mmCIF file of C-alpha atoms in Angstrom:
data_model
loop_
_atom_site.group_PDB
_atom_site.id
_atom_site.type_symbol
_atom_site.label_atom_id
_atom_site.label_comp_id
_atom_site.label_asym_id
_atom_site.label_seq_id
_atom_site.Cartn_x
_atom_site.Cartn_y
_atom_site.Cartn_z
ATOM 1 C CA MET A 233 5.220 16.434 -74.813
ATOM 2 C CA ARG A 234 3.898 14.987 -71.546
ATOM 3 C CA ALA A 235 3.630 11.220 -71.725
ATOM 4 C CA HIS A 236 0.702 10.437 -69.411
ATOM 5 C CA LEU A 237 0.896 7.307 -67.325
ATOM 6 C CA ALA A 238 -0.181 4.323 -69.341
ATOM 7 C CA ARG A 239 -2.057 1.193 -68.305
ATOM 8 C CA MET A 240 0.490 -1.580 -68.588
ATOM 9 C CA SER A 241 0.976 -5.119 -67.434
ATOM 10 C CA GLY A 242 3.856 -7.566 -67.422
ATOM 11 C CA VAL A 243 7.452 -6.800 -66.604
ATOM 12 C CA ALA A 244 8.877 -3.333 -66.123
ATOM 13 C CA LEU A 245 9.681 -1.623 -69.400
ATOM 14 C CA LEU A 246 13.100 -2.465 -70.753
ATOM 15 C CA GLY A 247 13.866 -5.133 -68.168
ATOM 16 C CA LEU A 248 13.911 -7.817 -70.851
ATOM 17 C CA SER A 249 16.080 -5.740 -73.155
ATOM 18 C CA LEU A 250 19.197 -6.271 -71.055
ATOM 19 C CA VAL A 251 20.583 -9.167 -73.034
ATOM 20 C CA ALA A 252 24.212 -9.312 -73.962
ATOM 21 C CA CYS A 253 25.097 -8.294 -77.473
ATOM 22 C CA GLY A 254 28.585 -8.921 -78.694
ATOM 23 C CA SER A 255 31.252 -10.702 -76.688
ATOM 24 C CA GLY A 256 32.210 -9.814 -73.140
ATOM 25 C CA GLY A 257 35.440 -9.750 -71.208
ATOM 26 C CA GLY A 258 38.947 -8.782 -72.180
ATOM 27 C CA GLU A 259 40.273 -5.427 -73.265
ATOM 28 C CA THR A 260 37.885 -2.892 -74.728
ATOM 29 C CA GLY A 261 38.383 0.051 -77.027
ATOM 30 C CA ASP A 262 39.860 0.702 -80.453
ATOM 31 C CA THR A 263 41.563 -2.058 -82.408
ATOM 32 C CA THR A 264 44.365 -1.950 -84.952
ATOM 33 C CA ASP A 265 43.561 -5.114 -86.914
ATOM 34 C CA GLY A 266 40.341 -3.939 -88.521
ATOM 35 C CA SER A 267 38.093 -5.848 -86.103
ATOM 36 C CA LEU A 268 35.172 -4.224 -84.317
ATOM 37 C CA ALA A 269 36.033 -2.039 -81.325
ATOM 38 C CA LYS A 270 34.749 -3.609 -78.102
ATOM 39 C CA ILE A 271 32.655 -1.714 -75.568
ATOM 40 C CA ASN A 272 31.113 -2.792 -72.261
ATOM 41 C CA VAL A 273 27.895 -1.088 -71.216
ATOM 42 C CA SER A 274 25.939 -1.543 -67.966
ATOM 43 C CA VAL A 275 22.285 -0.557 -67.702
ATOM 44 C CA THR A 276 20.033 -0.577 -64.648
ATOM 45 C CA PRO A 277 16.954 -2.723 -65.299
ATOM 46 C CA GLY A 278 13.716 -0.770 -65.533
ATOM 47 C CA THR A 279 15.217 2.395 -67.033
ATOM 48 C CA VAL A 280 14.751 4.052 -70.430
ATOM 49 C CA TRP A 281 18.030 2.837 -71.929
ATOM 50 C CA GLY A 282 17.421 -0.804 -72.808
ATOM 51 C CA ILE A 283 15.181 -0.467 -75.871
ATOM 52 C CA PRO A 284 17.447 1.899 -77.866
ATOM 53 C CA ILE A 285 20.359 -0.441 -77.195
ATOM 54 C CA ALA A 286 18.244 -3.376 -78.397
ATOM 55 C CA VAL A 287 17.351 -1.347 -81.506
ATOM 56 C CA ALA A 288 21.009 -0.510 -82.189
ATOM 57 C CA LYS A 289 21.877 -4.199 -82.018
ATOM 58 C CA SER A 290 18.932 -5.616 -83.964
ATOM 59 C CA GLU A 291 18.937 -2.951 -86.672
ATOM 60 C CA GLY A 292 22.691 -3.389 -87.197
ATOM 61 C CA TYR A 293 23.690 0.098 -86.074
ATOM 62 C CA PHE A 294 26.476 -1.087 -83.772
ATOM 63 C CA GLU A 295 28.087 -3.250 -86.432
ATOM 64 C CA ALA A 296 27.710 -0.536 -89.072
ATOM 65 C CA ALA A 297 29.442 1.892 -86.709
ATOM 66 C CA GLY A 298 32.329 -0.536 -86.163
ATOM 67 C CA VAL A 299 31.627 -1.475 -82.556
ATOM 68 C CA ASP A 300 30.959 -4.732 -80.705
ATOM 69 C CA VAL A 301 28.869 -3.882 -77.638
ATOM 70 C CA THR A 302 28.316 -6.108 -74.612
ATOM 71 C CA VAL A 303 25.382 -5.023 -72.412
ATOM 72 C CA SER A 304 24.799 -6.284 -68.885
ATOM 73 C CA PRO A 305 22.606 -5.269 -65.937
ATOM 74 C CA SER A 306 24.341 -2.969 -63.479
ATOM 75 C CA PRO A 307 25.375 -4.959 -60.391
ATOM 76 C CA SER A 308 23.134 -4.264 -57.417
ATOM 77 C CA GLY A 309 24.502 -1.721 -54.977
ATOM 78 C CA MET A 310 27.104 -0.269 -57.332
ATOM 79 C CA GLY A 311 26.825 3.184 -58.867
ATOM 80 C CA HIS A 312 28.066 3.940 -62.353
ATOM 81 C CA ASN A 313 30.995 5.956 -60.993
ATOM 82 C CA GLN A 314 32.202 2.792 -59.244
ATOM 83 C CA LEU A 315 31.592 0.642 -62.320
ATOM 84 C CA LEU A 316 33.490 3.043 -64.548
ATOM 85 C CA ALA A 317 36.374 3.423 -62.112
ATOM 86 C CA SER A 318 36.695 -0.346 -61.776
ATOM 87 C CA GLY A 319 36.642 -0.873 -65.548
ATOM 88 C CA VAL A 320 33.506 -3.029 -65.419
ATOM 89 C CA GLU A 321 31.843 -0.687 -67.899
ATOM 90 C CA ASP A 322 32.955 1.824 -70.506
ATOM 91 C CA PHE A 323 29.591 3.566 -70.745
ATOM 92 C CA GLY A 324 26.713 3.765 -68.306
ATOM 93 C CA PRO A 325 23.640 5.966 -67.935
ATOM 94 C CA SER A 326 23.866 8.334 -64.965
ATOM 95 C CA SER A 327 21.925 11.222 -63.519
ATOM 96 C CA PRO A 328 23.519 14.540 -64.509
ATOM 97 C CA SER A 329 23.991 15.334 -60.818
ATOM 98 C CA GLN A 330 26.046 12.159 -60.328
ATOM 99 C CA ALA A 331 28.120 12.673 -63.460
ATOM 100 C CA LEU A 332 28.691 16.396 -62.888
ATOM 101 C CA ALA A 333 29.592 15.877 -59.223
ATOM 102 C CA ALA A 334 32.205 13.305 -60.250
ATOM 103 C CA ILE A 335 33.640 15.741 -62.788
ATOM 104 C CA GLN A 336 33.641 18.568 -60.239
ATOM 105 C CA GLN A 337 35.533 16.345 -57.783
ATOM 106 C CA GLY A 338 38.226 15.672 -60.364
ATOM 107 C CA GLN A 339 37.325 12.064 -61.069
ATOM 108 C CA ASP A 340 38.128 10.442 -64.406
ATOM 109 C CA ALA A 341 34.653 11.072 -65.820
ATOM 110 C CA VAL A 342 32.990 12.722 -68.777
ATOM 111 C CA ILE A 343 29.566 12.949 -70.407
ATOM 112 C CA SER A 344 29.466 11.621 -73.957
ATOM 113 C CA CYS A 345 26.777 10.580 -76.468
ATOM 114 C CA GLY A 346 23.986 12.695 -75.007
ATOM 115 C CA GLY A 347 21.156 11.298 -72.918
ATOM 116 C CA ASN A 348 17.687 12.444 -71.866
ATOM 117 C CA SER A 349 16.645 16.057 -72.364
ATOM 118 C CA GLN A 350 14.497 15.357 -69.297
ATOM 119 C CA THR A 351 13.178 12.229 -67.598
ATOM 120 C CA PRO A 352 9.397 11.919 -67.227
ATOM 121 C CA THR A 353 8.950 11.740 -63.445
ATOM 122 C CA ALA A 354 5.871 11.324 -61.257
ATOM 123 C CA ILE A 355 4.915 11.079 -57.607
ATOM 124 C CA VAL A 356 2.745 8.006 -57.113
ATOM 125 C CA ALA A 357 1.047 6.536 -54.039
ATOM 126 C CA PRO A 358 -0.497 3.228 -52.965
ATOM 127 C CA ILE A 359 -4.122 2.597 -53.852
ATOM 128 C CA GLY A 360 -6.417 4.241 -51.318
ATOM 129 C CA SER A 361 -4.032 7.098 -50.548
ATOM 130 C CA GLY A 362 -5.668 10.226 -49.192
ATOM 131 C CA LEU A 363 -2.946 12.497 -50.536
ATOM 132 C CA PRO A 364 -3.969 15.268 -52.976
ATOM 133 C CA THR A 365 -3.748 14.599 -56.710
ATOM 134 C CA ALA A 366 -3.348 16.646 -59.847
ATOM 135 C CA ALA A 367 -6.586 15.062 -61.062
ATOM 136 C CA SER A 368 -8.408 16.818 -58.210
ATOM 137 C CA GLY A 369 -6.724 20.151 -58.963
ATOM 138 C CA ALA A 370 -3.555 19.976 -56.848
ATOM 139 C CA THR A 371 -0.260 21.310 -58.153
ATOM 140 C CA SER A 372 3.007 19.445 -57.724
ATOM 141 C CA ALA A 373 3.878 21.869 -54.923
ATOM 142 C CA ASP A 374 0.607 21.020 -53.171
ATOM 143 C CA VAL A 375 1.392 17.311 -53.390
ATOM 144 C CA LEU A 376 4.941 17.770 -52.090
ATOM 145 C CA GLU A 377 3.741 19.950 -49.195
ATOM 146 C CA ALA A 378 1.320 17.180 -48.232
ATOM 147 C CA LEU A 379 4.274 14.813 -47.700
ATOM 148 C CA LYS A 380 5.008 16.383 -44.316
ATOM 149 C CA GLY A 381 5.210 13.555 -41.811
ATOM 150 C CA LYS A 382 5.138 10.978 -44.623
ATOM 151 C CA THR A 383 7.568 8.420 -46.008
ATOM 152 C CA LEU A 384 8.611 8.972 -49.614
ATOM 153 C CA GLY A 385 10.143 6.115 -51.601
ATOM 154 C CA MET A 386 13.063 7.001 -53.860
ATOM 155 C CA PRO A 387 14.739 5.096 -56.726
ATOM 156 C CA ALA A 388 18.195 5.901 -55.331
ATOM 157 C CA ALA A 389 19.924 5.978 -51.968
ATOM 158 C CA ALA A 390 20.362 8.995 -49.706
ATOM 159 C CA GLY A 391 23.301 11.158 -50.708
ATOM 160 C CA THR A 392 22.968 10.471 -54.422
ATOM 161 C CA GLY A 393 22.200 13.243 -56.878
ATOM 162 C CA THR A 394 18.660 11.930 -57.344
ATOM 163 C CA SER A 395 17.996 12.022 -53.614
ATOM 164 C CA ASN A 396 19.705 15.391 -53.109
ATOM 165 C CA LEU A 397 17.614 16.955 -55.850
ATOM 166 C CA MET A 398 14.423 15.775 -54.133
ATOM 167 C CA VAL A 399 15.657 17.118 -50.771
ATOM 168 C CA GLN A 400 16.215 20.526 -52.327
ATOM 169 C CA THR A 401 12.883 20.384 -54.131
ATOM 170 C CA LEU A 402 11.067 19.608 -50.883
ATOM 171 C CA ALA A 403 12.933 22.463 -49.206
ATOM 172 C CA GLY A 404 11.557 24.719 -51.921
ATOM 173 C CA VAL A 405 8.008 24.007 -50.749
ATOM 174 C CA GLY A 406 8.898 24.519 -47.094
ATOM 175 C CA LEU A 407 9.756 20.991 -45.949
ATOM 176 C CA ASN A 408 13.046 20.539 -44.125
ATOM 177 C CA GLU A 409 14.886 17.291 -43.481
ATOM 178 C CA GLY A 410 13.123 15.677 -40.540
ATOM 179 C CA ASP A 411 9.705 16.746 -41.829
ATOM 180 C CA TYR A 412 9.623 13.578 -43.934
ATOM 181 C CA THR A 413 11.495 10.304 -44.419
ATOM 182 C CA LEU A 414 13.181 9.233 -47.650
ATOM 183 C CA VAL A 415 13.521 5.494 -48.253
ATOM 184 C CA ASN A 416 15.412 3.841 -51.110
ATOM 185 C CA ILE A 417 12.979 1.430 -52.794
ATOM 186 C CA GLY A 418 14.755 1.203 -56.142
ATOM 187 C CA SER A 419 12.777 1.013 -59.353
ATOM 188 C CA GLY A 420 10.780 -1.563 -61.273
ATOM 189 C CA THR A 421 9.554 -4.571 -59.298
ATOM 190 C CA THR A 422 11.123 -3.511 -55.982
ATOM 191 C CA ALA A 423 9.341 -0.157 -56.098
ATOM 192 C CA GLN A 424 6.148 -1.928 -57.104
ATOM 193 C CA ALA A 425 6.410 -4.273 -54.099
ATOM 194 C CA ALA A 426 6.972 -1.358 -51.715
ATOM 195 C CA LEU A 427 3.846 0.372 -53.002
ATOM 196 C CA ILE A 428 1.693 -2.773 -52.913
ATOM 197 C CA SER A 429 2.715 -3.495 -49.322
ATOM 198 C CA LYS A 430 2.320 0.193 -48.413
ATOM 199 C CA GLN A 431 5.826 0.437 -47.010
ATOM 200 C CA VAL A 432 5.791 4.051 -48.200
ATOM 201 C CA ASP A 433 3.136 6.738 -48.313
ATOM 202 C CA ALA A 434 4.257 7.839 -51.775
ATOM 203 C CA ALA A 435 7.135 7.313 -54.169
ATOM 204 C CA MET A 436 9.044 9.209 -56.812
ATOM 205 C CA ALA A 437 9.013 7.112 -59.978
ATOM 206 C CA ALA A 438 10.597 7.879 -63.338
ATOM 207 C CA THR A 439 9.407 6.342 -66.569
ATOM 208 C CA PRO A 440 8.785 3.445 -66.996
ATOM 209 C CA THR A 441 8.319 2.451 -63.347
ATOM 210 C CA ALA A 442 5.519 4.986 -62.931
ATOM 211 C CA GLU A 443 3.616 3.659 -65.924
ATOM 212 C CA THR A 444 3.976 0.109 -64.676
ATOM 213 C CA VAL A 445 2.766 0.598 -61.106
ATOM 214 C CA VAL A 446 -0.116 2.845 -62.135
ATOM 215 C CA GLY A 447 -1.069 0.739 -65.130
ATOM 216 C CA ASN A 448 -1.106 -2.455 -63.081
ATOM 217 C CA GLY A 449 -3.466 -0.858 -60.582
ATOM 218 C CA ASP A 450 -0.872 -0.985 -57.808
ATOM 219 C CA ALA A 451 -0.630 2.783 -57.393
ATOM 220 C CA ILE A 452 -2.235 6.083 -58.339
ATOM 221 C CA GLU A 453 -0.545 9.101 -59.848
ATOM 222 C CA LEU A 454 -0.503 12.086 -57.503
ATOM 223 C CA THR A 455 1.319 14.499 -59.782
ATOM 224 C CA TYR A 456 3.682 14.648 -62.710
ATOM 225 C CA LEU A 457 6.735 16.640 -61.609
ATOM 226 C CA SER A 458 7.940 17.279 -65.143
ATOM 227 C CA ASP A 459 4.766 19.254 -65.858
ATOM 228 C CA ASP A 460 5.234 22.134 -63.432
ATOM 229 C CA MET A 461 8.387 21.709 -61.315
ATOM 230 C CA GLU A 462 11.410 23.500 -62.765
ATOM 231 C CA ASN A 463 13.789 21.143 -60.953
ATOM 232 C CA TYR A 464 12.450 18.290 -63.083
ATOM 233 C CA GLN A 465 12.672 20.142 -66.375
ATOM 234 C CA MET A 466 16.446 19.873 -66.581
ATOM 235 C CA ILE A 467 18.497 17.184 -68.328
ATOM 236 C CA GLY A 468 17.344 13.937 -66.776
ATOM 237 C CA GLY A 469 20.050 11.444 -67.715
ATOM 238 C CA VAL A 470 23.385 11.225 -69.528
ATOM 239 C CA TRP A 471 25.768 8.641 -70.924
ATOM 240 C CA GLN A 472 28.841 8.749 -68.698
ATOM 241 C CA SER A 473 32.273 7.345 -69.435
ATOM 242 C CA ARG A 474 35.863 7.751 -68.325
ATOM 243 C CA ARG A 475 37.517 10.727 -69.990
ATOM 244 C CA SER A 476 40.760 8.807 -70.306
ATOM 245 C CA TRP A 477 39.011 5.903 -72.072
ATOM 246 C CA VAL A 478 37.179 8.208 -74.475
ATOM 247 C CA GLU A 479 40.355 10.094 -75.342
ATOM 248 C CA GLN A 480 42.294 6.857 -75.886
ATOM 249 C CA ASN A 481 39.540 5.183 -77.931
ATOM 250 C CA PRO A 482 38.030 7.805 -80.235
ATOM 251 C CA LYS A 483 36.778 5.288 -82.806
ATOM 252 C CA ALA A 484 34.949 3.202 -80.207
ATOM 253 C CA GLU A 485 33.427 6.300 -78.613
ATOM 254 C CA SER A 486 32.299 7.856 -81.888
ATOM 255 C CA GLY A 487 30.945 4.516 -83.091
ATOM 256 C CA PHE A 488 28.856 3.981 -79.976
ATOM 257 C CA CYS A 489 27.548 7.546 -80.162
ATOM 258 C CA ALA A 490 26.669 7.214 -83.849
ATOM 259 C CA ALA A 491 24.815 3.949 -83.249
ATOM 260 C CA MET A 492 22.822 5.415 -80.364
ATOM 261 C CA ALA A 493 21.923 8.463 -82.456
ATOM 262 C CA ASP A 494 20.613 6.149 -85.180
ATOM 263 C CA ALA A 495 18.635 4.151 -82.611
ATOM 264 C CA TYR A 496 17.012 7.306 -81.215
ATOM 265 C CA LYS A 497 16.065 8.438 -84.728
ATOM 266 C CA PHE A 498 14.560 5.019 -85.425
ATOM 267 C CA LEU A 499 12.465 5.124 -82.258
ATOM 268 C CA GLN A 500 11.284 8.675 -82.924
ATOM 269 C CA ASP A 501 10.419 8.227 -86.626
ATOM 270 C CA PRO A 502 6.627 7.834 -87.099
ATOM 271 C CA ALA A 503 7.343 5.700 -90.165
ATOM 272 C CA ASN A 504 8.747 3.018 -87.840
ATOM 273 C CA LYS A 505 5.664 2.884 -85.628
ATOM 274 C CA ASP A 506 4.927 -0.808 -86.197
ATOM 275 C CA ALA A 507 8.533 -1.891 -85.695
ATOM 276 C CA VAL A 508 8.870 0.239 -82.562
ATOM 277 C CA ASN A 509 5.642 -1.261 -81.252
ATOM 278 C CA ASP A 510 7.227 -4.700 -81.649
ATOM 279 C CA TYR A 511 10.273 -3.639 -79.617
ATOM 280 C CA VAL A 512 8.022 -2.238 -76.888
ATOM 281 C CA VAL A 513 5.803 -5.327 -76.803
ATOM 282 C CA GLU A 514 8.870 -7.565 -76.575
ATOM 283 C CA ALA A 515 9.962 -5.601 -73.504
ATOM 284 C CA VAL A 516 6.661 -5.087 -71.674
ATOM 285 C CA GLY A 517 4.474 -8.017 -72.715
ATOM 286 C CA THR A 518 1.960 -8.914 -75.398
ATOM 287 C CA ASN A 519 -1.051 -7.891 -73.322
ATOM 288 C CA THR A 520 -0.036 -4.227 -73.252
ATOM 289 C CA SER A 521 -2.818 -2.042 -74.634
ATOM 290 C CA ALA A 522 -2.393 -0.113 -77.884
ATOM 291 C CA SER A 523 -2.869 3.202 -76.081
ATOM 292 C CA ALA A 524 -0.130 2.281 -73.600
ATOM 293 C CA ILE A 525 2.269 1.458 -76.421
ATOM 294 C CA ASP A 526 1.562 4.831 -78.018
ATOM 295 C CA GLN A 527 2.363 6.606 -74.755
ATOM 296 C CA ILE A 528 5.538 4.610 -74.225
ATOM 297 C CA ARG A 529 6.700 5.609 -77.698
ATOM 298 C CA GLU A 530 6.039 9.212 -76.733
ATOM 299 C CA ASN A 531 8.631 8.895 -73.961
ATOM 300 C CA PHE A 532 11.334 8.188 -76.538
ATOM 301 C CA SER A 533 11.105 11.852 -77.554
ATOM 302 C CA VAL A 534 13.365 12.749 -74.602
ATOM 303 C CA LEU A 535 16.299 10.735 -75.992
ATOM 304 C CA THR A 536 18.976 12.728 -77.793
ATOM 305 C CA ALA A 537 22.575 12.094 -78.779
ATOM 306 C CA ASP A 538 23.277 15.833 -78.795
ATOM 307 C CA LEU A 539 22.718 17.630 -75.500
ATOM 308 C CA SER A 540 23.277 21.271 -76.363
ATOM 309 C CA GLU A 541 25.601 23.557 -74.452
ATOM 310 C CA ALA A 542 22.596 25.701 -73.464
ATOM 311 C CA GLU A 543 20.745 22.689 -72.031
ATOM 312 C CA MET A 544 23.803 21.491 -70.153
ATOM 313 C CA GLN A 545 24.599 24.944 -68.782
ATOM 314 C CA LYS A 546 21.014 25.339 -67.577
ATOM 315 C CA THR A 547 21.353 22.021 -65.756
ATOM 316 C CA ILE A 548 24.748 22.907 -64.273
ATOM 317 C CA ASP A 549 23.436 26.288 -63.091
ATOM 318 C CA GLY A 550 20.237 24.761 -61.739
ATOM 319 C CA LEU A 551 22.000 22.024 -59.782
ATOM 320 C CA THR A 552 24.504 24.569 -58.453
ATOM 321 C CA SER A 553 21.814 26.987 -57.288
ATOM 322 C CA LEU A 554 20.081 24.114 -55.514
ATOM 323 C CA GLY A 555 23.279 23.123 -53.732
ATOM 324 C CA VAL A 556 23.407 19.716 -55.418
ATOM 325 C CA LEU A 557 26.694 20.850 -56.997
ATOM 326 C CA GLU A 558 29.237 22.968 -55.112
ATOM 327 C CA ALA A 559 29.579 26.601 -56.166
ATOM 328 C CA GLU A 560 33.360 26.140 -56.567
ATOM 329 C CA PRO A 561 35.150 24.945 -58.529
ATOM 330 C CA LYS A 562 32.661 25.782 -61.246
ATOM 331 C CA VAL A 563 31.873 23.057 -63.731
ATOM 332 C CA THR A 564 32.213 24.149 -67.358
ATOM 333 C CA PHE A 565 30.635 22.626 -70.431
ATOM 334 C CA GLU A 566 34.099 21.838 -71.810
ATOM 335 C CA GLN A 567 34.964 19.884 -68.661
ATOM 336 C CA ALA A 568 31.646 18.073 -68.570
ATOM 337 C CA VAL A 569 31.012 17.061 -72.176
ATOM 338 C CA LEU A 570 33.242 15.475 -74.751
ATOM 339 C CA VAL A 571 31.730 15.942 -78.194
ATOM 340 C CA SER A 572 32.503 13.337 -80.844
ATOM 341 C CA LYS A 573 34.498 14.646 -83.782
#
């Protein structure tokens, strides 16, 4: 269900959730002495991954699953493929385009533990923008067409899957490269600053950045891409790891996946409303309105530990037809996803 942009204040959602849990450093993976398996996870601040990890830690799901998880912010300027290859992390959230491209190119990569069935994504603009809005009857295609000659802020650099998907989406409404300018403004506070200073005419913002900038009165929502743009109704994010690490450490992998599944269920269970509200308030600030908290909770509905083969194949086919993935060699579900036993 569409989670409309909430009025929020304080820090970007989940930014405060990136606290280390467990012990860092040293070898990770399965153990033979009965101790907890160690796992390093990196998460980009301002994304939808921090709260479920905080839930898994605080509710004891990691320990119950036999894993000791250390969580740290992803280093600036490094993608998860680099972090995984260097051994800095064992799991990291990636766009499906990034993960699938790595797999297609033969890198030591695999999708494991599910992710987001889709990521709520909006186009926002600085206050006072004269661009069309869904509120005035414009479709997402209308809004994208109006970006001709404009500068569009993006949460990722040119050449990434996120950027390539937007390029192809703009091409679908008749805009070719050169008709617009894409600028990497990141997410969270950096995106907020770019909008406040009007460095961009508009920006693509995924939850929770969109809620933050609109809720703080720093931007207006032009359109919600996930409502009516097929390109933004595919899988929006995945947990990526190294295939070799997963195959060598089945207990660590299955434990992490089990804990995340429990955390998602906790967040999505109406019976836990009050406790979930506390987690949200801890992340976004005590002055967040009750209606905003309700809408933030609604976003947790996209989290799933079990991305189905049909969903993944739809995403693979969609990204291939758009040219984000190469037509050959074809990426198969078996190559892309390692399912816990």
